[in-house]
Amino acid sequence: MKNAAVFDMDGTILNTLDDLMDSTNFALKNNGLKERSLEEIRFFVGNGIQKLIERAVPQGTSKEVFEKVFADFKSHYKIHCADKTSYYDGIPSVIQTLRKMGVKTAVVSNKADFAVQELVEVYFKGLFDVALGEKTGVSKKPSPDMVNAALSVLGVEKEAAFYIGDSDVDFETAKNSSLDFIGVSWGFRGRKFLENLGAKNIIDSPEELLNFF
């Protein structure tokens, strides 16, 4: 029986796209570079903020300009990460129900750790036993390192946990961590994308998650 739920953040429990786009475009515009659309940002995210900016700057951008754009993004996003972000309908109540059922809960995200901690505090205060974001010295998803660290804090074996996410990075993270995967169709990639990956468990509403525990 499963007794732990490890969640991705962006596109799974929170719709963060608008704030990510605004901070990316602030940094790009501040350095005289072309801004990006919401649909472009949708497919740039998933591998951490450094990779987001690598994808957002024009091909051939110098290291010096990239570093300036990256620094501008971080300083802007640190202040504005919760301006337009919102949780997906039903997510908080489902997490509350899981916890009442005795299920332990965690967030493991490639988002910068400062933003993960801020957003959990704003939107999910008291709802997660552990929340981990990208930190120097710890391999990002799809490496299993952050998931393993979360499970260690939870005191849960891999066989007792699901990894819940919306992207190929999440699918591979679950596989690399030896966790069963649940894909969410409301995220940044959609049901068809998850089906093409080979995901066996795909849900269309947060409430469906309760059927797995």
PDB file of N, CA, C and O in Angstrom, residues 147-197:
ATOM      1  N   VAL A 147      14.663  13.176  -5.078  1.00  0.00           N
ATOM      2  CA  VAL A 147      13.582  12.289  -4.636  1.00  0.00           C
ATOM      3  C   VAL A 147      14.068  11.403  -3.495  1.00  0.00           C
ATOM      4  O   VAL A 147      13.379  11.230  -2.480  1.00  0.00           O
ATOM      5  N   ASN A 148      15.263  10.856  -3.645  1.00  0.00           N
ATOM      6  CA  ASN A 148      15.823  10.020  -2.585  1.00  0.00           C
ATOM      7  C   ASN A 148      15.972  10.797  -1.281  1.00  0.00           C
ATOM      8  O   ASN A 148      15.707  10.266  -0.188  1.00  0.00           O
ATOM      9  N   ALA A 149      16.393  12.045  -1.402  1.00  0.00           N
ATOM     10  CA  ALA A 149      16.539  12.885  -0.205  1.00  0.00           C
ATOM     11  C   ALA A 149      15.184  13.115   0.463  1.00  0.00           C
ATOM     12  O   ALA A 149      15.072  13.063   1.696  1.00  0.00           O
ATOM     13  N   ALA A 150      14.157  13.355  -0.346  1.00  0.00           N
ATOM     14  CA  ALA A 150      12.813  13.579   0.201  1.00  0.00           C
ATOM     15  C   ALA A 150      12.294  12.324   0.897  1.00  0.00           C
ATOM     16  O   ALA A 150      11.733  12.398   1.997  1.00  0.00           O
ATOM     17  N   LEU A 151      12.480  11.162   0.261  1.00  0.00           N
ATOM     18  CA  LEU A 151      12.016   9.909   0.858  1.00  0.00           C
ATOM     19  C   LEU A 151      12.733   9.620   2.171  1.00  0.00           C
ATOM     20  O   LEU A 151      12.142   9.088   3.109  1.00  0.00           O
ATOM     21  N   SER A 152      14.007   9.998   2.228  1.00  0.00           N
ATOM     22  CA  SER A 152      14.764   9.813   3.457  1.00  0.00           C
ATOM     23  C   SER A 152      14.182  10.645   4.594  1.00  0.00           C
ATOM     24  O   SER A 152      14.027  10.156   5.722  1.00  0.00           O
ATOM     25  N   VAL A 153      13.828  11.894   4.287  1.00  0.00           N
ATOM     26  CA  VAL A 153      13.207  12.757   5.298  1.00  0.00           C
ATOM     27  C   VAL A 153      11.847  12.196   5.718  1.00  0.00           C
ATOM     28  O   VAL A 153      11.498  12.193   6.898  1.00  0.00           O
ATOM     29  N   LEU A 154      11.094  11.705   4.748  1.00  0.00           N
ATOM     30  CA  LEU A 154       9.767  11.147   5.038  1.00  0.00           C
ATOM     31  C   LEU A 154       9.846   9.820   5.789  1.00  0.00           C
ATOM     32  O   LEU A 154       8.883   9.427   6.456  1.00  0.00           O
ATOM     33  N   GLY A 155      10.972   9.125   5.638  1.00  0.00           N
ATOM     34  CA  GLY A 155      11.097   7.799   6.234  1.00  0.00           C
ATOM     35  C   GLY A 155      10.252   6.767   5.521  1.00  0.00           C
ATOM     36  O   GLY A 155       9.664   5.877   6.138  1.00  0.00           O
ATOM     37  N   VAL A 156      10.216   6.876   4.175  1.00  0.00           N
ATOM     38  CA  VAL A 156       9.351   6.027   3.348  1.00  0.00           C
ATOM     39  C   VAL A 156      10.191   5.263   2.325  1.00  0.00           C
ATOM     40  O   VAL A 156      11.124   5.818   1.739  1.00  0.00           O
ATOM     41  N   GLU A 157       9.867   4.005   2.099  1.00  0.00           N
ATOM     42  CA  GLU A 157      10.528   3.208   1.071  1.00  0.00           C
ATOM     43  C   GLU A 157       9.956   3.556  -0.307  1.00  0.00           C
ATOM     44  O   GLU A 157       8.812   3.994  -0.436  1.00  0.00           O
ATOM     45  N   LYS A 158      10.755   3.312  -1.337  1.00  0.00           N
ATOM     46  CA  LYS A 158      10.344   3.657  -2.698  1.00  0.00           C
ATOM     47  C   LYS A 158       9.060   2.953  -3.114  1.00  0.00           C
ATOM     48  O   LYS A 158       8.228   3.525  -3.826  1.00  0.00           O
ATOM     49  N   GLU A 159       8.891   1.732  -2.662  1.00  0.00           N
ATOM     50  CA  GLU A 159       7.717   0.959  -3.051  1.00  0.00           C
ATOM     51  C   GLU A 159       6.425   1.561  -2.509  1.00  0.00           C
ATOM     52  O   GLU A 159       5.330   1.260  -3.002  1.00  0.00           O
ATOM     53  N   ALA A 160       6.538   2.436  -1.517  1.00  0.00           N
ATOM     54  CA  ALA A 160       5.354   2.998  -0.861  1.00  0.00           C
ATOM     55  C   ALA A 160       5.007   4.399  -1.346  1.00  0.00           C
ATOM     56  O   ALA A 160       4.105   5.037  -0.797  1.00  0.00           O
ATOM     57  N   ALA A 161       5.687   4.879  -2.400  1.00  0.00           N
ATOM     58  CA  ALA A 161       5.489   6.267  -2.840  1.00  0.00           C
ATOM     59  C   ALA A 161       5.152   6.364  -4.326  1.00  0.00           C
ATOM     60  O   ALA A 161       5.634   5.580  -5.144  1.00  0.00           O
ATOM     61  N   PHE A 162       4.323   7.329  -4.646  1.00  0.00           N
ATOM     62  CA  PHE A 162       4.075   7.743  -6.029  1.00  0.00           C
ATOM     63  C   PHE A 162       4.830   9.035  -6.302  1.00  0.00           C
ATOM     64  O   PHE A 162       4.968   9.878  -5.417  1.00  0.00           O
ATOM     65  N   TYR A 163       5.288   9.192  -7.557  1.00  0.00           N
ATOM     66  CA  TYR A 163       5.760  10.509  -8.010  1.00  0.00           C
ATOM     67  C   TYR A 163       4.722  11.056  -8.970  1.00  0.00           C
ATOM     68  O   TYR A 163       4.327  10.382  -9.929  1.00  0.00           O
ATOM     69  N   ILE A 164       4.287  12.282  -8.726  1.00  0.00           N
ATOM     70  CA  ILE A 164       3.184  12.885  -9.481  1.00  0.00           C
ATOM     71  C   ILE A 164       3.695  14.105 -10.231  1.00  0.00           C
ATOM     72  O   ILE A 164       4.254  15.029  -9.628  1.00  0.00           O
ATOM     73  N   GLY A 165       3.524  14.103 -11.562  1.00  0.00           N
ATOM     74  CA  GLY A 165       4.034  15.217 -12.354  1.00  0.00           C
ATOM     75  C   GLY A 165       3.351  15.330 -13.703  1.00  0.00           C
ATOM     76  O   GLY A 165       2.455  14.547 -14.032  1.00  0.00           O
ATOM     77  N   ASP A 166       3.810  16.304 -14.496  1.00  0.00           N
ATOM     78  CA  ASP A 166       3.122  16.620 -15.751  1.00  0.00           C
ATOM     79  C   ASP A 166       4.014  16.523 -16.979  1.00  0.00           C
ATOM     80  O   ASP A 166       3.541  16.781 -18.095  1.00  0.00           O
ATOM     81  N   SER A 167       5.292  16.168 -16.814  1.00  0.00           N
ATOM     82  CA  SER A 167       6.218  16.304 -17.943  1.00  0.00           C
ATOM     83  C   SER A 167       7.082  15.070 -18.150  1.00  0.00           C
ATOM     84  O   SER A 167       7.073  14.129 -17.355  1.00  0.00           O
ATOM     85  N   ASP A 168       7.863  15.110 -19.239  1.00  0.00           N
ATOM     86  CA  ASP A 168       8.817  14.051 -19.509  1.00  0.00           C
ATOM     87  C   ASP A 168       9.891  13.984 -18.432  1.00  0.00           C
ATOM     88  O   ASP A 168      10.352  12.906 -18.062  1.00  0.00           O
ATOM     89  N   VAL A 169      10.280  15.140 -17.907  1.00  0.00           N
ATOM     90  CA  VAL A 169      11.268  15.169 -16.821  1.00  0.00           C
ATOM     91  C   VAL A 169      10.727  14.415 -15.608  1.00  0.00           C
ATOM     92  O   VAL A 169      11.442  13.630 -14.974  1.00  0.00           O
ATOM     93  N   ASP A 170       9.453  14.613 -15.298  1.00  0.00           N
ATOM     94  CA  ASP A 170       8.836  13.932 -14.158  1.00  0.00           C
ATOM     95  C   ASP A 170       8.724  12.430 -14.411  1.00  0.00           C
ATOM     96  O   ASP A 170       8.965  11.613 -13.506  1.00  0.00           O
ATOM     97  N   PHE A 171       8.342  12.054 -15.610  1.00  0.00           N
ATOM     98  CA  PHE A 171       8.231  10.650 -15.977  1.00  0.00           C
ATOM     99  C   PHE A 171       9.581   9.948 -15.804  1.00  0.00           C
ATOM    100  O   PHE A 171       9.665   8.852 -15.223  1.00  0.00           O
ATOM    101  N   GLU A 172      10.645  10.592 -16.287  1.00  0.00           N
ATOM    102  CA  GLU A 172      11.982  10.013 -16.181  1.00  0.00           C
ATOM    103  C   GLU A 172      12.471  10.027 -14.728  1.00  0.00           C
ATOM    104  O   GLU A 172      13.173   9.099 -14.299  1.00  0.00           O
ATOM    105  N   THR A 173      12.100  11.054 -13.976  1.00  0.00           N
ATOM    106  CA  THR A 173      12.472  11.118 -12.566  1.00  0.00           C
ATOM    107  C   THR A 173      11.892   9.939 -11.805  1.00  0.00           C
ATOM    108  O   THR A 173      12.581   9.287 -11.001  1.00  0.00           O
ATOM    109  N   ALA A 174      10.621   9.666 -12.042  1.00  0.00           N
ATOM    110  CA  ALA A 174       9.979   8.527 -11.384  1.00  0.00           C
ATOM    111  C   ALA A 174      10.674   7.224 -11.751  1.00  0.00           C
ATOM    112  O   ALA A 174      10.967   6.386 -10.889  1.00  0.00           O
ATOM    113  N   LYS A 175      10.967   7.064 -13.038  1.00  0.00           N
ATOM    114  CA  LYS A 175      11.632   5.839 -13.501  1.00  0.00           C
ATOM    115  C   LYS A 175      13.006   5.695 -12.851  1.00  0.00           C
ATOM    116  O   LYS A 175      13.362   4.632 -12.343  1.00  0.00           O
ATOM    117  N   ASN A 176      13.784   6.774 -12.846  1.00  0.00           N
ATOM    118  CA  ASN A 176      15.134   6.729 -12.286  1.00  0.00           C
ATOM    119  C   ASN A 176      15.132   6.534 -10.769  1.00  0.00           C
ATOM    120  O   ASN A 176      16.105   6.047 -10.189  1.00  0.00           O
ATOM    121  N   SER A 177      14.031   6.943 -10.136  1.00  0.00           N
ATOM    122  CA  SER A 177      13.907   6.811  -8.683  1.00  0.00           C
ATOM    123  C   SER A 177      13.228   5.519  -8.259  1.00  0.00           C
ATOM    124  O   SER A 177      13.071   5.265  -7.063  1.00  0.00           O
ATOM    125  N   SER A 178      12.792   4.730  -9.248  1.00  0.00           N
ATOM    126  CA  SER A 178      12.057   3.475  -8.993  1.00  0.00           C
ATOM    127  C   SER A 178      10.744   3.726  -8.260  1.00  0.00           C
ATOM    128  O   SER A 178      10.327   2.929  -7.410  1.00  0.00           O
ATOM    129  N   LEU A 179      10.097   4.837  -8.603  1.00  0.00           N
ATOM    130  CA  LEU A 179       8.773   5.143  -8.056  1.00  0.00           C
ATOM    131  C   LEU A 179       7.722   4.964  -9.148  1.00  0.00           C
ATOM    132  O   LEU A 179       7.990   5.223 -10.328  1.00  0.00           O
ATOM    133  N   ASP A 180       6.534   4.540  -8.766  1.00  0.00           N
ATOM    134  CA  ASP A 180       5.414   4.526  -9.698  1.00  0.00           C
ATOM    135  C   ASP A 180       5.020   5.965 -10.011  1.00  0.00           C
ATOM    136  O   ASP A 180       5.025   6.836  -9.134  1.00  0.00           O
ATOM    137  N   PHE A 181       4.648   6.202 -11.271  1.00  0.00           N
ATOM    138  CA  PHE A 181       4.372   7.549 -11.760  1.00  0.00           C
ATOM    139  C   PHE A 181       2.886   7.766 -11.986  1.00  0.00           C
ATOM    140  O   PHE A 181       2.188   6.887 -12.501  1.00  0.00           O
ATOM    141  N   ILE A 182       2.409   8.945 -11.610  1.00  0.00           N
ATOM    142  CA  ILE A 182       1.056   9.399 -11.961  1.00  0.00           C
ATOM    143  C   ILE A 182       1.202  10.705 -12.724  1.00  0.00           C
ATOM    144  O   ILE A 182       1.762  11.681 -12.216  1.00  0.00           O
ATOM    145  N   GLY A 183       0.712  10.718 -13.960  1.00  0.00           N
ATOM    146  CA  GLY A 183       0.765  11.921 -14.775  1.00  0.00           C
ATOM    147  C   GLY A 183      -0.511  12.732 -14.651  1.00  0.00           C
ATOM    148  O   GLY A 183      -1.603  12.171 -14.552  1.00  0.00           O
ATOM    149  N   VAL A 184      -0.368  14.055 -14.642  1.00  0.00           N
ATOM    150  CA  VAL A 184      -1.536  14.934 -14.557  1.00  0.00           C
ATOM    151  C   VAL A 184      -1.749  15.626 -15.898  1.00  0.00           C
ATOM    152  O   VAL A 184      -0.842  16.236 -16.449  1.00  0.00           O
ATOM    153  N   SER A 185      -2.942  15.510 -16.436  1.00  0.00           N
ATOM    154  CA  SER A 185      -3.208  16.011 -17.783  1.00  0.00           C
ATOM    155  C   SER A 185      -3.431  17.517 -17.832  1.00  0.00           C
ATOM    156  O   SER A 185      -3.407  18.109 -18.909  1.00  0.00           O
ATOM    157  N   TRP A 186      -3.639  18.157 -16.662  1.00  0.00           N
ATOM    158  CA  TRP A 186      -3.926  19.597 -16.651  1.00  0.00           C
ATOM    159  C   TRP A 186      -2.658  20.456 -16.693  1.00  0.00           C
ATOM    160  O   TRP A 186      -2.720  21.670 -16.699  1.00  0.00           O
ATOM    161  N   GLY A 187      -1.490  19.835 -16.729  1.00  0.00           N
ATOM    162  CA  GLY A 187      -0.242  20.578 -16.635  1.00  0.00           C
ATOM    163  C   GLY A 187       0.230  21.188 -17.940  1.00  0.00           C
ATOM    164  O   GLY A 187      -0.552  21.447 -18.854  1.00  0.00           O
ATOM    165  N   PHE A 188       1.556  21.379 -18.032  1.00  0.00           N
ATOM    166  CA  PHE A 188       2.147  22.113 -19.154  1.00  0.00           C
ATOM    167  C   PHE A 188       2.261  21.289 -20.428  1.00  0.00           C
ATOM    168  O   PHE A 188       2.510  21.832 -21.497  1.00  0.00           O
ATOM    169  N   ARG A 189       2.092  19.967 -20.343  1.00  0.00           N
ATOM    170  CA  ARG A 189       2.302  19.123 -21.522  1.00  0.00           C
ATOM    171  C   ARG A 189       1.019  18.478 -22.053  1.00  0.00           C
ATOM    172  O   ARG A 189       0.891  18.265 -23.250  1.00  0.00           O
ATOM    173  N   GLY A 190       0.090  18.118 -21.186  1.00  0.00           N
ATOM    174  CA  GLY A 190      -1.174  17.552 -21.634  1.00  0.00           C
ATOM    175  C   GLY A 190      -1.193  16.035 -21.673  1.00  0.00           C
ATOM    176  O   GLY A 190      -0.157  15.364 -21.605  1.00  0.00           O
ATOM    177  N   ARG A 191      -2.406  15.470 -21.786  1.00  0.00           N
ATOM    178  CA  ARG A 191      -2.611  14.015 -21.734  1.00  0.00           C
ATOM    179  C   ARG A 191      -1.920  13.288 -22.883  1.00  0.00           C
ATOM    180  O   ARG A 191      -1.268  12.256 -22.671  1.00  0.00           O
ATOM    181  N   LYS A 192      -2.063  13.789 -24.108  1.00  0.00           N
ATOM    182  CA  LYS A 192      -1.497  13.104 -25.276  1.00  0.00           C
ATOM    183  C   LYS A 192       0.014  12.952 -25.141  1.00  0.00           C
ATOM    184  O   LYS A 192       0.585  11.901 -25.452  1.00  0.00           O
ATOM    185  N   PHE A 193       0.656  14.003 -24.666  1.00  0.00           N
ATOM    186  CA  PHE A 193       2.101  13.985 -24.467  1.00  0.00           C
ATOM    187  C   PHE A 193       2.481  12.879 -23.478  1.00  0.00           C
ATOM    188  O   PHE A 193       3.415  12.114 -23.709  1.00  0.00           O
ATOM    189  N   LEU A 194       1.740  12.780 -22.388  1.00  0.00           N
ATOM    190  CA  LEU A 194       2.015  11.767 -21.361  1.00  0.00           C
ATOM    191  C   LEU A 194       1.757  10.362 -21.890  1.00  0.00           C
ATOM    192  O   LEU A 194       2.511   9.423 -21.602  1.00  0.00           O
ATOM    193  N   GLU A 195       0.693  10.221 -22.668  1.00  0.00           N
ATOM    194  CA  GLU A 195       0.405   8.914 -23.271  1.00  0.00           C
ATOM    195  C   GLU A 195       1.532   8.480 -24.193  1.00  0.00           C
ATOM    196  O   GLU A 195       1.936   7.310 -24.195  1.00  0.00           O
ATOM    197  N   ASN A 196       2.063   9.422 -24.968  1.00  0.00           N
ATOM    198  CA  ASN A 196       3.149   9.113 -25.893  1.00  0.00           C
ATOM    199  C   ASN A 196       4.435   8.717 -25.165  1.00  0.00           C
ATOM    200  O   ASN A 196       5.270   7.989 -25.719  1.00  0.00           O
ATOM    201  N   LEU A 197       4.599   9.210 -23.941  1.00  0.00           N
ATOM    202  CA  LEU A 197       5.748   8.812 -23.132  1.00  0.00           C
ATOM    203  C   LEU A 197       5.627   7.362 -22.667  1.00  0.00           C
ATOM    204  O   LEU A 197       6.624   6.718 -22.357  1.00  0.00           O
TER     205      LEU A 197
END
